[in-house]
PDB file of C-alpha atoms in Angstrom:
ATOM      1  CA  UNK A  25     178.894  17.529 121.807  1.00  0.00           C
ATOM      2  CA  UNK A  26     179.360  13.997 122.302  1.00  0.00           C
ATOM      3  CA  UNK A  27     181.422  11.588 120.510  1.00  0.00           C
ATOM      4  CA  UNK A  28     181.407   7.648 120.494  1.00  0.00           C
ATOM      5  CA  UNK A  29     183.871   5.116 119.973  1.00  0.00           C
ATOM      6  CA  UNK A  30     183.254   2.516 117.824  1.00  0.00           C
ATOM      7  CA  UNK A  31     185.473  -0.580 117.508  1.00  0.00           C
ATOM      8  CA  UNK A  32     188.341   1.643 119.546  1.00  0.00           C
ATOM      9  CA  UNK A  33     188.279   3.887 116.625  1.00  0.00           C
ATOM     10  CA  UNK A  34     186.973   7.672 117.062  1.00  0.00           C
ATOM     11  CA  UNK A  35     185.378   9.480 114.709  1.00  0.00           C
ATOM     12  CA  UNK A  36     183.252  12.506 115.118  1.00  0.00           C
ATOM     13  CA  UNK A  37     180.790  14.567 112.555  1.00  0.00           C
ATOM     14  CA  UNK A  38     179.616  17.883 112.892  1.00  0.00           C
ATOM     15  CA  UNK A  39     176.432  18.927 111.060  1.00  0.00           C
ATOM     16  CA  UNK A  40     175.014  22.522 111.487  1.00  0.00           C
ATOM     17  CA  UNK A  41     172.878  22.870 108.881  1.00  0.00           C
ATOM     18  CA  UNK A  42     172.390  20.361 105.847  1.00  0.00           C
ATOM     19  CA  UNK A  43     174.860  16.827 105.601  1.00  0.00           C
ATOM     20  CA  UNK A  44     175.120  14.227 103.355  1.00  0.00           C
ATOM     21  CA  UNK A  45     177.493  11.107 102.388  1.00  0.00           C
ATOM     22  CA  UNK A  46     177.632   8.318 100.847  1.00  0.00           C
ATOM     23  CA  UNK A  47     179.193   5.270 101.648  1.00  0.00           C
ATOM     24  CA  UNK A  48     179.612   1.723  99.197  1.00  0.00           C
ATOM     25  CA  UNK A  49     178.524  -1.258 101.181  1.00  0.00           C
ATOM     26  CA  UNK A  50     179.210  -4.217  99.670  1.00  0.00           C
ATOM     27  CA  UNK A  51     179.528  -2.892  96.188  1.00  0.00           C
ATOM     28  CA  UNK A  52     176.042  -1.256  97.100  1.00  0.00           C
ATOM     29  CA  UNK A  53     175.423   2.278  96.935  1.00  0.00           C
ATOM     30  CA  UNK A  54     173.676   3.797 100.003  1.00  0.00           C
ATOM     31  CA  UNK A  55     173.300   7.544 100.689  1.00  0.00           C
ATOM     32  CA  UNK A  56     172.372   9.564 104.178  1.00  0.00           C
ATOM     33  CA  UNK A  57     171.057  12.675 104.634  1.00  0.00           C
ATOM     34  CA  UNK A  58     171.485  14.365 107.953  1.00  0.00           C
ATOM     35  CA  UNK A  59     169.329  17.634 108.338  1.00  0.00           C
ATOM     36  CA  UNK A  60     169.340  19.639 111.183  1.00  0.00           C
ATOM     37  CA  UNK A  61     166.701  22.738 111.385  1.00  0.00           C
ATOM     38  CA  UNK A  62     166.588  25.194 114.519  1.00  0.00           C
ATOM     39  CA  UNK A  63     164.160  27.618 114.996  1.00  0.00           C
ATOM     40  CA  UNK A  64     164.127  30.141 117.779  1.00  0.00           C
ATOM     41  CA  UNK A  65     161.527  32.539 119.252  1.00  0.00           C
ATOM     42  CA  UNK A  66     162.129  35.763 121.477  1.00  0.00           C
ATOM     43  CA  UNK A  67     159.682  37.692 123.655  1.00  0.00           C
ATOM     44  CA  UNK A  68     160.928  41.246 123.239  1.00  0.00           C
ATOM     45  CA  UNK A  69     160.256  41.284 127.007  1.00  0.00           C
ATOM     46  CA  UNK A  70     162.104  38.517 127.536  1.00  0.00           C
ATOM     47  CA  UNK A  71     159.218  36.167 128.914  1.00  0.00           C
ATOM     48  CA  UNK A  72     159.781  33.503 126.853  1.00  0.00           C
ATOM     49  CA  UNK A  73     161.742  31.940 124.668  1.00  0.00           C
ATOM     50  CA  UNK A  74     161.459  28.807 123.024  1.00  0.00           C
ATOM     51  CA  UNK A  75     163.755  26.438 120.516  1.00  0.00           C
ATOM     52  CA  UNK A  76     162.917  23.431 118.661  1.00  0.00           C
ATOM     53  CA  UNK A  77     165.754  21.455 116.463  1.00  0.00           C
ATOM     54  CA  UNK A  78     164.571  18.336 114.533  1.00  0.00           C
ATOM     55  CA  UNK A  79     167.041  16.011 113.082  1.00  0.00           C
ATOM     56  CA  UNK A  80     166.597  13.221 110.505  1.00  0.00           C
ATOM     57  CA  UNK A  81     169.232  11.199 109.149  1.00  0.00           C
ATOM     58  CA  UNK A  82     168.325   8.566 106.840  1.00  0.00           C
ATOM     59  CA  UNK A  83     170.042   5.553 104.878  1.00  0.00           C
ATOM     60  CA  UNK A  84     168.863   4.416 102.000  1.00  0.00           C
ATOM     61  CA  UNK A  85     168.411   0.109 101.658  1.00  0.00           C
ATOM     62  CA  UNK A  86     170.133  -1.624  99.544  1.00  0.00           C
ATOM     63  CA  UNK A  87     168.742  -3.861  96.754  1.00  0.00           C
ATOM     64  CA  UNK A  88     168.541  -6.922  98.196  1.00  0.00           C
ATOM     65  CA  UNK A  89     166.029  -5.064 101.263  1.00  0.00           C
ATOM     66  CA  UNK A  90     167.706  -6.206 104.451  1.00  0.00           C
ATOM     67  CA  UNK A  91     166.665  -4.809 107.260  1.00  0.00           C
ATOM     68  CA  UNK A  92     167.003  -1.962 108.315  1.00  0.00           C
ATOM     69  CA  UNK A  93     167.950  -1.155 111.955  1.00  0.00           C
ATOM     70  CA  UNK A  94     167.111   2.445 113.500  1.00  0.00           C
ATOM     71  CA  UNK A  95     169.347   4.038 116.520  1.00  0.00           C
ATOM     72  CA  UNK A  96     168.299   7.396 118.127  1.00  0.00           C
ATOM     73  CA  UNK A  97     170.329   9.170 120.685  1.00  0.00           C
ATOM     74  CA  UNK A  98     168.665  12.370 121.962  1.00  0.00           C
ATOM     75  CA  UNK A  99     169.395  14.549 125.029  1.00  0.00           C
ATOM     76  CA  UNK A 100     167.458  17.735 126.261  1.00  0.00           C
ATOM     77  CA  UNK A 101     168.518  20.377 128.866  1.00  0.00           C
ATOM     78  CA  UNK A 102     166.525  23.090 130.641  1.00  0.00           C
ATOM     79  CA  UNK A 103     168.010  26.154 131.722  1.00  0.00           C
ATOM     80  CA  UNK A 104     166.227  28.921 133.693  1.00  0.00           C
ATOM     81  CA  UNK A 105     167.678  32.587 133.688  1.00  0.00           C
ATOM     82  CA  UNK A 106     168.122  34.578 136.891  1.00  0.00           C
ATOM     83  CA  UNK A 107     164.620  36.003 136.103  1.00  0.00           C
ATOM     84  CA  UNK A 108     162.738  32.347 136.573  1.00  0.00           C
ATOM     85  CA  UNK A 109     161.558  32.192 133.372  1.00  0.00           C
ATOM     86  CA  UNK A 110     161.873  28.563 131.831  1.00  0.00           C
ATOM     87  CA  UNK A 111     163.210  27.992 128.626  1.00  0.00           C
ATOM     88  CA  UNK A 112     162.057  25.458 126.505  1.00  0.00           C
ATOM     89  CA  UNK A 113     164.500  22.982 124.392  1.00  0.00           C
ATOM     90  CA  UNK A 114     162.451  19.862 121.999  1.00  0.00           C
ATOM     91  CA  UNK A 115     164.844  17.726 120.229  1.00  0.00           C
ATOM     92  CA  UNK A 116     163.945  14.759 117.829  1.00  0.00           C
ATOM     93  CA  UNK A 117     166.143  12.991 115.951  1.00  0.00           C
ATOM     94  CA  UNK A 118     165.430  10.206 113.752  1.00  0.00           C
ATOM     95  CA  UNK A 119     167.555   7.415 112.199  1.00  0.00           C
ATOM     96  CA  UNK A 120     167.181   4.560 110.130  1.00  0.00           C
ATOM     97  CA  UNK A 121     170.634   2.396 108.656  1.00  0.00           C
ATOM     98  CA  UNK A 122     170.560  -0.635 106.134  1.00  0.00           C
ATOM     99  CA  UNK A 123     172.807  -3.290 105.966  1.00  0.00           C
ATOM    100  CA  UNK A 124     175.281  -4.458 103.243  1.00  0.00           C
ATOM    101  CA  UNK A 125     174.641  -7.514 101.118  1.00  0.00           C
ATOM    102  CA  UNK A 126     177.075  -9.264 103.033  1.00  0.00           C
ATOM    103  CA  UNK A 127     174.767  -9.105 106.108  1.00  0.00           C
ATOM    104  CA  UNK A 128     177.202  -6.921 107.628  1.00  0.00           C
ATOM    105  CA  UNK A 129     175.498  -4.092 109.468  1.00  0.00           C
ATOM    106  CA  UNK A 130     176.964  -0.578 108.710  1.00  0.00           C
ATOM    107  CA  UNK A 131     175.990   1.283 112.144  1.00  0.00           C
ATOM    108  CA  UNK A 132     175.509   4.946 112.011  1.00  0.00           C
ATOM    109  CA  UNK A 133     174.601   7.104 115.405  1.00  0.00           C
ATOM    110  CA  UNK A 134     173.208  10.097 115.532  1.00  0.00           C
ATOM    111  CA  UNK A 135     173.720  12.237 119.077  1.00  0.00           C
ATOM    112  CA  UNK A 136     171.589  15.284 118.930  1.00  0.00           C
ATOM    113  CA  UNK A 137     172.335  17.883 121.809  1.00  0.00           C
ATOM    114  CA  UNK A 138     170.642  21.003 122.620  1.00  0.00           C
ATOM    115  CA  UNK A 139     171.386  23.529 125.303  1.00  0.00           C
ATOM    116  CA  UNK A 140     169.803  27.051 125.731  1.00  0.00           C
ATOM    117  CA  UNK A 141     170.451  29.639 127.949  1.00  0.00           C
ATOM    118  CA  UNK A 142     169.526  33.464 128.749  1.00  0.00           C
ATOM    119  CA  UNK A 143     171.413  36.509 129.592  1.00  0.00           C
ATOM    120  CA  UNK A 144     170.791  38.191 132.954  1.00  0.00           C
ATOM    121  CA  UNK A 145     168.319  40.436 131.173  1.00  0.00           C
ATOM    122  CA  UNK A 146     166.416  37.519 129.601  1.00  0.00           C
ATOM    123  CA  UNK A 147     166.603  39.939 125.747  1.00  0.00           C
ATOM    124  CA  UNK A 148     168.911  37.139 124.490  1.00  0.00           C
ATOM    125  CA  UNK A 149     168.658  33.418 123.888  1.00  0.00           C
ATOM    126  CA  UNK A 150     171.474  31.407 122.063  1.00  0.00           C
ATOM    127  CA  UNK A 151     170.217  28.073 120.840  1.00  0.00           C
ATOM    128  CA  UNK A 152     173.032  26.159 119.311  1.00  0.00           C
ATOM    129  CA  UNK A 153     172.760  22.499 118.084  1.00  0.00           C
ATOM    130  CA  UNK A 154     175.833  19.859 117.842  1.00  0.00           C
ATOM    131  CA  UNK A 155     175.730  16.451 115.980  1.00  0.00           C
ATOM    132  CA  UNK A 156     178.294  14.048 116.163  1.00  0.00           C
ATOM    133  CA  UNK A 157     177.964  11.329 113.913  1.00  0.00           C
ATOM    134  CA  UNK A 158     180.421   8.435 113.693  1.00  0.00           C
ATOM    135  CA  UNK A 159     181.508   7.088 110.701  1.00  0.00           C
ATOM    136  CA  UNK A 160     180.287   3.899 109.799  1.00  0.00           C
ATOM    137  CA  UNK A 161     182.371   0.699 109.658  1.00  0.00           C
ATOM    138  CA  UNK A 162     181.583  -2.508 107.792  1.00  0.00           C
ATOM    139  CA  UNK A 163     183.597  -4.923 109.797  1.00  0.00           C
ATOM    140  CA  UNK A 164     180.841  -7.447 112.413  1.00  0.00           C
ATOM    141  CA  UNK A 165     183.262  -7.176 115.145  1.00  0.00           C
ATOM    142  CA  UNK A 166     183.099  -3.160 115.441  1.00  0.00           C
ATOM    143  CA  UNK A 167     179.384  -3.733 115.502  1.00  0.00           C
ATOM    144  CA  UNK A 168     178.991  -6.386 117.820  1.00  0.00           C
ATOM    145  CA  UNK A 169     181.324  -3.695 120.118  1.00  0.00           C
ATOM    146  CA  UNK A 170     179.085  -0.858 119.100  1.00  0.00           C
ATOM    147  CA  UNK A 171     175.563  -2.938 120.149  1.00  0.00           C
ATOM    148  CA  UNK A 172     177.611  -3.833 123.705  1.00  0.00           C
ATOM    149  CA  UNK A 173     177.938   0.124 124.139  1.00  0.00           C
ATOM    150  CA  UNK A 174     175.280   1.089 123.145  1.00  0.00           C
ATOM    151  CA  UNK A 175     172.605   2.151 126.206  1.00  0.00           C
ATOM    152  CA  UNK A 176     169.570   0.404 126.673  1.00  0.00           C
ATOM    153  CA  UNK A 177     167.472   3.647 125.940  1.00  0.00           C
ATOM    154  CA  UNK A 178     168.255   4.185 122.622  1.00  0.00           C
ATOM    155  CA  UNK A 179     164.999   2.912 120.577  1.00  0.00           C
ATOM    156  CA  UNK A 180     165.556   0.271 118.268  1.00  0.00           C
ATOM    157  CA  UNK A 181     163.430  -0.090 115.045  1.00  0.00           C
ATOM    158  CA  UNK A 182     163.109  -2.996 112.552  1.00  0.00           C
ATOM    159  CA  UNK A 183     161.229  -1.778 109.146  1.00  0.00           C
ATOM    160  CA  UNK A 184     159.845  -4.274 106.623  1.00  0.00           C
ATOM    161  CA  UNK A 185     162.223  -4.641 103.929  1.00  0.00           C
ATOM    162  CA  UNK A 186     161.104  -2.441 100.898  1.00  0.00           C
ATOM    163  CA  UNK A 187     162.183  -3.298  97.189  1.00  0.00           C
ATOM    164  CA  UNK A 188     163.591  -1.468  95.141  1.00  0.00           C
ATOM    165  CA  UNK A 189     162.587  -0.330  91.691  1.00  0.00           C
ATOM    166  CA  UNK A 190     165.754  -1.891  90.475  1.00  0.00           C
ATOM    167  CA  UNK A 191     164.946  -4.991  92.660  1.00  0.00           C
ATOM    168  CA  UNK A 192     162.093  -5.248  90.857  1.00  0.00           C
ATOM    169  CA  UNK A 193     163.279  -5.013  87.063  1.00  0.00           C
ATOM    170  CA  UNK A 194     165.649  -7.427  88.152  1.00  0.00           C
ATOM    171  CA  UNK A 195     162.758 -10.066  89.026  1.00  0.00           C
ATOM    172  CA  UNK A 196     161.034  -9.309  85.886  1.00  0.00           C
ATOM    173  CA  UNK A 197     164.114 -10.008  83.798  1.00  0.00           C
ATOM    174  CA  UNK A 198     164.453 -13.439  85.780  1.00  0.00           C
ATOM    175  CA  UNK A 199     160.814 -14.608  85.355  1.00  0.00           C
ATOM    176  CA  UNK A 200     160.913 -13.708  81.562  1.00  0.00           C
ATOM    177  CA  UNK A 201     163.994 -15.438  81.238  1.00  0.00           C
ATOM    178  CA  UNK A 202     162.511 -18.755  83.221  1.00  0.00           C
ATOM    179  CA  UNK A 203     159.398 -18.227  80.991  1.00  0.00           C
ATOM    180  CA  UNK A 204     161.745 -18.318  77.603  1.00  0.00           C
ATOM    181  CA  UNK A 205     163.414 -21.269  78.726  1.00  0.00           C
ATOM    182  CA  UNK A 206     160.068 -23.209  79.873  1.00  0.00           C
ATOM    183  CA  UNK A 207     158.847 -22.272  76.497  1.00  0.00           C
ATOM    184  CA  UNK A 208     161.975 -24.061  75.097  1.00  0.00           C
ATOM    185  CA  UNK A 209     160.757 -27.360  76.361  1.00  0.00           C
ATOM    186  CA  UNK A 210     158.524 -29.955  75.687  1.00  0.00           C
ATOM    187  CA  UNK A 211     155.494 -28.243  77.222  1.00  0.00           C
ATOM    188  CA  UNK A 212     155.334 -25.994  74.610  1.00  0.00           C
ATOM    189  CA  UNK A 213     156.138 -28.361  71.313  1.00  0.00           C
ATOM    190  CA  UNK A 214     153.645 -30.321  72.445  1.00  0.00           C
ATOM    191  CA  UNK A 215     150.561 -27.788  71.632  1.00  0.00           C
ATOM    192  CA  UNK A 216     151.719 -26.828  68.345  1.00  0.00           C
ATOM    193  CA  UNK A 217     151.852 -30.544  67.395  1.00  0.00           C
ATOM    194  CA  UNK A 218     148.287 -31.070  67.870  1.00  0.00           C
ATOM    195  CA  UNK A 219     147.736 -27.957  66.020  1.00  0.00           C
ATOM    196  CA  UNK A 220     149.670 -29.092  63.116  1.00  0.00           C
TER     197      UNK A 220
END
């Protein structure tokens, strides 16, 4: 398990199976999902025995479709029993964070750590899988701490800026609302009095 500070404030998350929350940025309601799956394979014999845990947590945008800035943070570790046979250990984990409407970036980690190891007879494998995720915080200074911390080989990912379907009402409402008062003016009395 590992746990980060951000901002000198420590704050750890453990996810087994299935996590959400939601957090209010800005007045702007964002949810993540963090879902961890493990599955694990035995060889009655004790040959092999392989484990793969996939984790994706993702944040949802907010209306105004900032960017969105993606941090991974994924370790793997190989352990071979007193037999010599390997066992195998594939960890991805995905993540993807929006920011507030303040241009404030909320930053969300996600540490994904997998060990493995076999008994003497090689029968048994445990697999177990630890997240810690740190909560996120909306001030710029605990972020600009977080980006000096952070290692240079975590992956970083800018999306293009998706609207929402709200976002989208909203624009329709504004450009009817710029057509009614357009129609208000002059360039519209003017047709109707050559009509007439």
């Amino acid at each position: 398990m590992m746990a980060e500070d951000l901002g000198g404030q420590e704050s750890s998350s453990k996810c087994s199976s299935t996590q959400m929350m939601a957090e209010d940025l800005g007045g702007q309601e964002s949810s993540s999902k963090c879902s961890s799956t493990q599955m694990m394979a035995e060889d009655l014999e004790g040959q092999e025995s392989s484990s793969k845990c996939s984790s994706t947590q993702m944040m949802a945008e907010d209306l105004e479709g900032q960017e969105s800035s993606s941090k991974c943070s994924s370790t793997q570790m190989m352990a071979e029993d007193l037999e010599g046979q390997e066992s195998s250990s594939k960890c991805s984990s995905t993540q993807m964070m929006a920011e507030d409407l303040e241009g404030k970036e909320s930053s969300s980690e996600c540490s994904s750590t997998q060990m493995m190891a076999e008994d003497l007879e090689g029968q048994e494998s445990s697999s177990e899988s630890t997240e810690d995720i740190p909560e996120p915080q909306d001030s710029e200074e605990a972020n600009e701490d977080t980006k000096a911390k952070t290692p240079a080989s975590r992956s970083k990912k800018k999306e293009v800026p998706r609207r929402s379907p709200k976002t989208r009402l909203a624009s329709r409402k504004r450009q009817n609302v710029n057509s009614m008062e357009e129609d208000k003016g002059p360039k519209y009395r003017a047709p109707r009095s050559k009509k007439n």
